[in-house]
PDB file of C-alpha atoms in Angstrom:
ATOM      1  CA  UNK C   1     120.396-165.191-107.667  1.00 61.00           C
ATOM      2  CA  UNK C   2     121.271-161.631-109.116  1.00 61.00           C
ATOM      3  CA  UNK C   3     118.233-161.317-110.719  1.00 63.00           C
ATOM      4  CA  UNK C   4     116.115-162.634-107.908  1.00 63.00           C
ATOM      5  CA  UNK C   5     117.678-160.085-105.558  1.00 64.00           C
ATOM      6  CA  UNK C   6     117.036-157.580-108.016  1.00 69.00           C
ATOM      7  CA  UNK C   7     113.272-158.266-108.259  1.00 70.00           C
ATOM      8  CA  UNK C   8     113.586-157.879-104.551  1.00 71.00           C
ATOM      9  CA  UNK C   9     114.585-154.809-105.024  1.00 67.00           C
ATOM     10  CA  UNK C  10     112.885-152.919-107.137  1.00 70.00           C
ATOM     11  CA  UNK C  11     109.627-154.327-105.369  1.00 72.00           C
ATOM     12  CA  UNK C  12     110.789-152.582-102.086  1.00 69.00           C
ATOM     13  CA  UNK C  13     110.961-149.277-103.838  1.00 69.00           C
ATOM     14  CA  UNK C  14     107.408-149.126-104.205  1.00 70.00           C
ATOM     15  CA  UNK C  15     107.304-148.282-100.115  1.00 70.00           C
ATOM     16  CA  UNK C  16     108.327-144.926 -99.514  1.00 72.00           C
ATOM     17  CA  UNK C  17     109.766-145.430 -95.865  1.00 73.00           C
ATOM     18  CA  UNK C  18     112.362-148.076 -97.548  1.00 71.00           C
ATOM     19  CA  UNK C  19     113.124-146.293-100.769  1.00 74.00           C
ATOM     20  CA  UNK C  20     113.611-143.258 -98.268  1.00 78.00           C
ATOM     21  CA  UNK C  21     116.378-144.360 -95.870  1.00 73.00           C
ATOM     22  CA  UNK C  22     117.712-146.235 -99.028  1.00 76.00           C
ATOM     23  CA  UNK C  23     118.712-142.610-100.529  1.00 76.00           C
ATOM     24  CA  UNK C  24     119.552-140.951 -97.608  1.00 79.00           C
ATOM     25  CA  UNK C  25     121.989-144.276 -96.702  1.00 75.00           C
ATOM     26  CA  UNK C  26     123.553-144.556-100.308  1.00 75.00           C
ATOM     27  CA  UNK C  27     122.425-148.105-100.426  1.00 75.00           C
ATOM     28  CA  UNK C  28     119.839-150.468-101.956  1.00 76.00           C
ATOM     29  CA  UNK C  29     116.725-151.118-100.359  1.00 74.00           C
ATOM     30  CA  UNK C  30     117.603-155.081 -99.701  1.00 71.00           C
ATOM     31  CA  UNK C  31     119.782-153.897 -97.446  1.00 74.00           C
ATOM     32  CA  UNK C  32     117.460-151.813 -95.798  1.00 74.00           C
ATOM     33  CA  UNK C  33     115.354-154.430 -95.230  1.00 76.00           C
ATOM     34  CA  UNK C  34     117.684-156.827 -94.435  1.00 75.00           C
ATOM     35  CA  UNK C  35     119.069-154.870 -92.257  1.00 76.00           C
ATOM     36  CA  UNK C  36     115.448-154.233 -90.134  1.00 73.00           C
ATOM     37  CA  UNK C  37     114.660-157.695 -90.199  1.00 71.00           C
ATOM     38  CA  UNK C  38     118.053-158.946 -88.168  1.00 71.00           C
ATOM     39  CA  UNK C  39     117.441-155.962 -85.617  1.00 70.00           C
ATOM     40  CA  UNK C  40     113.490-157.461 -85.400  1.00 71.00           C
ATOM     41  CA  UNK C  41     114.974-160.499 -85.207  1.00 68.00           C
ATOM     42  CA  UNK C  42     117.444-159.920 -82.580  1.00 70.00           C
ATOM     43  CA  UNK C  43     114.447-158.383 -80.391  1.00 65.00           C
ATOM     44  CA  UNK C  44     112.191-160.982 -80.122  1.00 64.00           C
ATOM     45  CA  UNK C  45     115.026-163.330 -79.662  1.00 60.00           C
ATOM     46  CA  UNK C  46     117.881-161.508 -77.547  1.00 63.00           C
ATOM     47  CA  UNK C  47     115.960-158.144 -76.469  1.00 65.00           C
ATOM     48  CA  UNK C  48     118.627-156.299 -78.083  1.00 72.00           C
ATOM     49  CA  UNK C  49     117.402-152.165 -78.011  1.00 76.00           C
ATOM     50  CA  UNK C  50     114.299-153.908 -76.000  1.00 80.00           C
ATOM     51  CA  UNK C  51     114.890-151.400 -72.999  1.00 81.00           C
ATOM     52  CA  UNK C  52     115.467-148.336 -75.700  1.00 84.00           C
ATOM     53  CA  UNK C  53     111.972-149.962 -77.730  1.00 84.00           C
ATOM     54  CA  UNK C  54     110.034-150.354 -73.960  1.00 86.00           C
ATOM     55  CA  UNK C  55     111.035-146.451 -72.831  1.00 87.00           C
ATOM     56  CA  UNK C  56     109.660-144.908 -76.261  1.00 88.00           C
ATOM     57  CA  UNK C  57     106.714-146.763 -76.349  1.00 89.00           C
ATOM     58  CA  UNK C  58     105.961-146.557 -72.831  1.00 91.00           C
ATOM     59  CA  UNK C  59     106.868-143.464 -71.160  1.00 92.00           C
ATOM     60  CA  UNK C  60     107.691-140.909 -74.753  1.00 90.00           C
ATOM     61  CA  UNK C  61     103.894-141.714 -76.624  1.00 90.00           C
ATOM     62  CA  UNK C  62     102.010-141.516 -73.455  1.00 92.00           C
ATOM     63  CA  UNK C  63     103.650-138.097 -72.340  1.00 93.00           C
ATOM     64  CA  UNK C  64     102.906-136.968 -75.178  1.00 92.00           C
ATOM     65  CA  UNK C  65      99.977-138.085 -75.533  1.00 91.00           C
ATOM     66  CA  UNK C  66      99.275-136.611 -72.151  1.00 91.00           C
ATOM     67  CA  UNK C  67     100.438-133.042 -73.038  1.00 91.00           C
ATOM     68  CA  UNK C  68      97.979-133.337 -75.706  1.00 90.00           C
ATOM     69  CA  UNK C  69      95.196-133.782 -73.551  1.00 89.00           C
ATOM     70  CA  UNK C  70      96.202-131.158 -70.811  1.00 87.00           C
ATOM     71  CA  UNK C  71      96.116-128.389 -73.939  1.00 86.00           C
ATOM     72  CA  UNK C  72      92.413-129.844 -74.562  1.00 84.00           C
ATOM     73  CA  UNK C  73      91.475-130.230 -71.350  1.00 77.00           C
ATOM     74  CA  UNK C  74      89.401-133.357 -72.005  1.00 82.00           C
ATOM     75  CA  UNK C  75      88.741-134.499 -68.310  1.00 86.00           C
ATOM     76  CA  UNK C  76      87.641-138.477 -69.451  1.00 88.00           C
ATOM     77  CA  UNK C  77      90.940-139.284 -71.428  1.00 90.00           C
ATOM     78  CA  UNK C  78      92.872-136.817 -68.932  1.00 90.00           C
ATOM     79  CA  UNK C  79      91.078-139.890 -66.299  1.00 92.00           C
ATOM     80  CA  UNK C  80      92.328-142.571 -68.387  1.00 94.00           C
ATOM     81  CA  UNK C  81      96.144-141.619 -68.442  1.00 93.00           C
ATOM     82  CA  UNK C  82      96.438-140.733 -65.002  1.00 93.00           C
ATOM     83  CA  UNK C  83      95.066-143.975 -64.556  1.00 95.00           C
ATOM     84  CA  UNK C  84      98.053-145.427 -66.888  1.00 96.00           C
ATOM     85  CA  UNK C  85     100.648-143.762 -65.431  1.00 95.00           C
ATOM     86  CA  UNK C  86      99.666-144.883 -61.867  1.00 94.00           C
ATOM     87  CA  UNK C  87      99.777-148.446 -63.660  1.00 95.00           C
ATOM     88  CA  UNK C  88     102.889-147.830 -65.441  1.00 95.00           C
ATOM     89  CA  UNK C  89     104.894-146.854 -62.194  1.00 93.00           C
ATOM     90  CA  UNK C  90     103.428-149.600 -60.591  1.00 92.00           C
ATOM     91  CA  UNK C  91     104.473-152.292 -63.190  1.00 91.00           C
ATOM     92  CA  UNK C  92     107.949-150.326 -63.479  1.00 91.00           C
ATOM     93  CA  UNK C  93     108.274-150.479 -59.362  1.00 90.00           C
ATOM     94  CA  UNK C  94     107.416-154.545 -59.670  1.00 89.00           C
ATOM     95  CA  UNK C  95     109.864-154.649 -62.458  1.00 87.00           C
ATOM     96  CA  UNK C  96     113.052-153.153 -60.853  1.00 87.00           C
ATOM     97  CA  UNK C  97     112.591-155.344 -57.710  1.00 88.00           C
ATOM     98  CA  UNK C  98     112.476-158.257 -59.519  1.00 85.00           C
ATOM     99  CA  UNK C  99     114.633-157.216 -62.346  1.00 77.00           C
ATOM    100  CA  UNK C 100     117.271-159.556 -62.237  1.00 79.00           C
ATOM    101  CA  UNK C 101     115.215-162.374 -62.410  1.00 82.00           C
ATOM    102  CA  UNK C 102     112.475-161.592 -65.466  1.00 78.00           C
ATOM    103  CA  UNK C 103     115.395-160.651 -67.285  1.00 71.00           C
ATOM    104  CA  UNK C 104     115.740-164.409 -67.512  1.00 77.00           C
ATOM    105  CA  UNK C 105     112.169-165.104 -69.437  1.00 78.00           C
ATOM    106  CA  UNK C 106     112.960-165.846 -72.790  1.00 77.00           C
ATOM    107  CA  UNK C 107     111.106-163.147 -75.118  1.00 81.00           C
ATOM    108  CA  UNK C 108     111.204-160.868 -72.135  1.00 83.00           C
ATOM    109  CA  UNK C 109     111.361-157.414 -74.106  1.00 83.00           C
ATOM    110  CA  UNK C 110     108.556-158.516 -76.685  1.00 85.00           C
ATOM    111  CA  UNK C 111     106.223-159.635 -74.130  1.00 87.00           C
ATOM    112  CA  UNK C 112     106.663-156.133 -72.056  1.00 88.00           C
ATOM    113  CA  UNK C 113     106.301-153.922 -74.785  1.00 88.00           C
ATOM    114  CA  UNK C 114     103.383-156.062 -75.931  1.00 91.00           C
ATOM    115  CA  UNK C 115     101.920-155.759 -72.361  1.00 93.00           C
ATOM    116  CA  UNK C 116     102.600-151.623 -72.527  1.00 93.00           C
ATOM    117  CA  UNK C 117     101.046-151.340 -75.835  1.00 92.00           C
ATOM    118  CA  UNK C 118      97.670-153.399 -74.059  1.00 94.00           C
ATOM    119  CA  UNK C 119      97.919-150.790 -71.406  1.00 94.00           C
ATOM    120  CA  UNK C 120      97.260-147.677 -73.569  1.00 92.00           C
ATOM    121  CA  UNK C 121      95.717-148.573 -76.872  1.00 90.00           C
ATOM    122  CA  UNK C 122      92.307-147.503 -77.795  1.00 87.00           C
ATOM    123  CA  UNK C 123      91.084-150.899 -78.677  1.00 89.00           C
ATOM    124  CA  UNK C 124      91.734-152.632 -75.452  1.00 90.00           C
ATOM    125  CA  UNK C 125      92.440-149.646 -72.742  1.00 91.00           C
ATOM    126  CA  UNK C 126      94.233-152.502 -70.157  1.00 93.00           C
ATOM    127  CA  UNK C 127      95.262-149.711 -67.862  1.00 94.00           C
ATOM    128  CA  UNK C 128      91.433-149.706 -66.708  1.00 94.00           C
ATOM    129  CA  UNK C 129      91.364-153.117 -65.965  1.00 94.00           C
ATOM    130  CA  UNK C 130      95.006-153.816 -63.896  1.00 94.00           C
ATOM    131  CA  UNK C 131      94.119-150.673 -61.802  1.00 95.00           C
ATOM    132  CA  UNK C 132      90.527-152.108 -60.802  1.00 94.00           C
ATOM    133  CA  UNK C 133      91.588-155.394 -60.995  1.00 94.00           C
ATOM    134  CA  UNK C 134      95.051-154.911 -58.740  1.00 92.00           C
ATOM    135  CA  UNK C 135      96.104-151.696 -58.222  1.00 93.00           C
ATOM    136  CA  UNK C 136      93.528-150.215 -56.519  1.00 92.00           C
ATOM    137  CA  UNK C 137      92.309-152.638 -54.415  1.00 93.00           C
ATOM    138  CA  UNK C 138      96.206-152.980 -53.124  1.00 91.00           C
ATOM    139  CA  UNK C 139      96.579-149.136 -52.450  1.00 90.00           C
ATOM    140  CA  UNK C 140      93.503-148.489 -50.902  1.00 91.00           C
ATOM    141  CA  UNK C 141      94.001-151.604 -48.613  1.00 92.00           C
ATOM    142  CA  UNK C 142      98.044-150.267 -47.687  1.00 89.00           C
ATOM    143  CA  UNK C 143      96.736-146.907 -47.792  1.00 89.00           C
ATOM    144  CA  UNK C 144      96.904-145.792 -43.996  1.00 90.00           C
ATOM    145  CA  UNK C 145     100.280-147.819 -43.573  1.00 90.00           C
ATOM    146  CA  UNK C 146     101.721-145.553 -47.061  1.00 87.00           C
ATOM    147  CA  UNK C 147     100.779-142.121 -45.979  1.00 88.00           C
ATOM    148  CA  UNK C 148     102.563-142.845 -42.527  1.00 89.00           C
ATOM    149  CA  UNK C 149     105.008-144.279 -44.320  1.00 89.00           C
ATOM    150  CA  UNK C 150     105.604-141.026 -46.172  1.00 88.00           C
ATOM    151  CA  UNK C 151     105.093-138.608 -43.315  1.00 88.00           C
ATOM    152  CA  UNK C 152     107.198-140.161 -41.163  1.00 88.00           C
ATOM    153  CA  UNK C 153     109.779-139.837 -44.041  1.00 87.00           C
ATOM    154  CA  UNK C 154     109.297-136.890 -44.940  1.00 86.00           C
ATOM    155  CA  UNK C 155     109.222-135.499 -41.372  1.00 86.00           C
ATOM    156  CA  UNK C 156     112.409-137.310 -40.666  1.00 85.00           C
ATOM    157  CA  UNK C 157     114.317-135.774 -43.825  1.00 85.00           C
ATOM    158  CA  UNK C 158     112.909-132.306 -42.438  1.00 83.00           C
ATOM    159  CA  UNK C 159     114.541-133.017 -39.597  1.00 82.00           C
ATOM    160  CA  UNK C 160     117.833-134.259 -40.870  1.00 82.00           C
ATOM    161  CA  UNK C 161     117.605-131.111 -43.600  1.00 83.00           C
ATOM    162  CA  UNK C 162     117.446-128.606 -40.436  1.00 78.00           C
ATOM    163  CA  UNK C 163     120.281-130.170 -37.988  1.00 72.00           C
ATOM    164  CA  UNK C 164     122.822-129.957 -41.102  1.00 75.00           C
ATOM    165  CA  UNK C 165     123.985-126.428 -39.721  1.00 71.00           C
ATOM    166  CA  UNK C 166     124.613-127.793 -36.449  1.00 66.00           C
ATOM    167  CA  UNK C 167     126.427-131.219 -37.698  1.00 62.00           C
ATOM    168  CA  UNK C 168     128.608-128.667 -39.614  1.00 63.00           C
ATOM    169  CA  UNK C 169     129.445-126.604 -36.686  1.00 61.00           C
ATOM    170  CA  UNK C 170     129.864-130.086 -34.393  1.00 58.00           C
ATOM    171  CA  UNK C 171     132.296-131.227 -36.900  1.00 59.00           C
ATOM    172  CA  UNK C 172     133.860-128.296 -37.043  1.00 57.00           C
ATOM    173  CA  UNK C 173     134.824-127.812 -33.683  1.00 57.00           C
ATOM    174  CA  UNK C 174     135.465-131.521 -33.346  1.00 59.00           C
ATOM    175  CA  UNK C 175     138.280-131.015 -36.483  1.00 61.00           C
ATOM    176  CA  UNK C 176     140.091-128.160 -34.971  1.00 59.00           C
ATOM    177  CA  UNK C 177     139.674-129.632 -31.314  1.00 64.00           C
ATOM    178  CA  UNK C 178     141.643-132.555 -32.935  1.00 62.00           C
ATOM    179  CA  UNK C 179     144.280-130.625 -34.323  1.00 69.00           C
ATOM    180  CA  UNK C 180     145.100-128.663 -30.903  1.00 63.00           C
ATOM    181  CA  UNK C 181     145.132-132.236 -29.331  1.00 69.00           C
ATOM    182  CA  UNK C 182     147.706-132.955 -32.210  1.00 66.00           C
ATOM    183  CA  UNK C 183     149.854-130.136 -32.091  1.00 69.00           C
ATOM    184  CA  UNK C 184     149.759-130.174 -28.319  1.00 68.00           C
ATOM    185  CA  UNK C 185     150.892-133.586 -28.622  1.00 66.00           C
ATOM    186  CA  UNK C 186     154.259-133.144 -30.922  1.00 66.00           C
ATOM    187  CA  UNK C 187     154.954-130.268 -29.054  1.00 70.00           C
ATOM    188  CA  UNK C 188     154.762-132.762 -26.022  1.00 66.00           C
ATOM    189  CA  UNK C 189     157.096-135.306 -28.197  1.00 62.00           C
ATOM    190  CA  UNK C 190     159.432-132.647 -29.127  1.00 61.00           C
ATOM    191  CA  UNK C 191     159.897-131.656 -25.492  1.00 60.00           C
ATOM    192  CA  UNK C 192     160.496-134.832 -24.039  1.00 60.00           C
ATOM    193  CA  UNK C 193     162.941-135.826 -27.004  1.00 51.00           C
ATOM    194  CA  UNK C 194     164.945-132.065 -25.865  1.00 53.00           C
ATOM    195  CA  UNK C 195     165.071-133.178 -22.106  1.00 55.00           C
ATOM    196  CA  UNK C 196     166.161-136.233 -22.961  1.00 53.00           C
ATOM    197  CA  UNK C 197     169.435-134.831 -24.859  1.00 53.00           C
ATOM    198  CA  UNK C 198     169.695-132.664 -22.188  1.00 55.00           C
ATOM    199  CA  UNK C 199     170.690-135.328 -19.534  1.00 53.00           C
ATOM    200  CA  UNK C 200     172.548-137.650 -22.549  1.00 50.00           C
ATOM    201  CA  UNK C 201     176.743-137.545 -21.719  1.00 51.00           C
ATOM    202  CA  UNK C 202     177.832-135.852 -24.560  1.00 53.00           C
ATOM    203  CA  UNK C 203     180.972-137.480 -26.348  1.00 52.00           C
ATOM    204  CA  UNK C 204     183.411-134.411 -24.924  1.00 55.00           C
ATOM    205  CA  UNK C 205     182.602-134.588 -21.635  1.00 53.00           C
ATOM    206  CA  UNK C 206     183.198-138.173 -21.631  1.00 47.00           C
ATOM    207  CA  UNK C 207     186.360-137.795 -23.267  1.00 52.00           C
ATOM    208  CA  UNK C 208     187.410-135.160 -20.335  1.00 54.00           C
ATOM    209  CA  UNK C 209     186.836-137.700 -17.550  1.00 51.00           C
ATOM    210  CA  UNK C 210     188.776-140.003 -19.229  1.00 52.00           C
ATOM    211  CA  UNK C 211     191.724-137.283 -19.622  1.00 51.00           C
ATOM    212  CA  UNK C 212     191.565-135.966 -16.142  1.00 51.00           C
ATOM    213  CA  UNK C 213     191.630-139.892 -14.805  1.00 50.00           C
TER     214      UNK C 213
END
């Protein structure tokens, strides 16, 4: 078994990536590569780092594959990722509302990174098709209903945004109109509780009736 795992070994070193993190860890590369075939493992059958795999390879690449082309200025592949990233928020919109039940799918994570990788790569370009195919005819149908959607938001946030001062000020006034009501009102209390000592027998007096009888 020793000498199997050794083979093992030294065949590994030939790949530079394994020998590599197999120096820098202190460790052979067997354990390297065991070590990357449990996480792949645990992937494709749990999702574990599925959500960390999904955000690289969806959102990091692209951006920078973006930035790329803004410093070029290449206006067809500049086309092609605003088309993807219209996709991509669409897909990620559809994905938070139903979140909680996809989640459920077995093979979840592998099938949406497979289905971002379809999206941008070179030799299939799927962005192109899911926005002609859905996204586009969807938006341009709702289109009216969104823009009013988003004007009458936006118009009612400017509105909210501007009447802040005088919420402040109403509150304000309301706060120390409250606290004159309550000091008005123990002062009131404390009054009442006075007057009513005032008219109280005291113990000597009643003691002097008693003497004088």
């Amino acid at each position: 078994m020793e000498e199997f795992c050794g083979r093992i070994d030294e065949a590994l070193r030939d790949y530079g990536t394994i020998r590599a993190v197999a120096d820098t860890l202190h460790v052979k590369p067997i354990f390297v590569c065991a070590a990357g075939l449990i996480f792949v493992l645990g992937f494709f059958l749990y999702g574990i780092g599925g959500h960390f795999i999904c955000t690289v390879v969806g959102v990091a690449y692209p951006a920078f594959e973006s930035f790329k082309v803004l410093e070029v200025e290449d206006e067809q592949v500049m086309n092609f990722w605003l088309t993807y990233w219209v996709v991509f928020s669409t897909v990620t919109l559809c994905e938070h509302i139903s979140y909680y039940f996809l989640v459920w799918f077995p093979f979840y994570y592998p099938l949406k990174l497979g289905l971002l990788l379809w999206l941008f790569l070179p030799s299939s370009r799927g962005a192109i098709h899911i926005y002609r195919l859905v996204v586009h005819p969807i938006l341009e149908r709702n289109r009216p209903r969104i823009d009013s959607a988003i004007d009458e938001s936006t118009t009612r946030l400017k509105k909210t945004i501007k009447d802040i001062p005088s919420i402040r000020k109403g509150a304000f006034v309301a706060g120390a109109n409250g606290i004159g009501r309550l000091r008005k009102a123990m002062n009131d209390s404390s009054n009442s509780v006075k007057e009513e000592d005032g008219d109280a027998i005291r113990p000597e007096e009643l003691f002097k009736e008693r003497k004088v009888a």
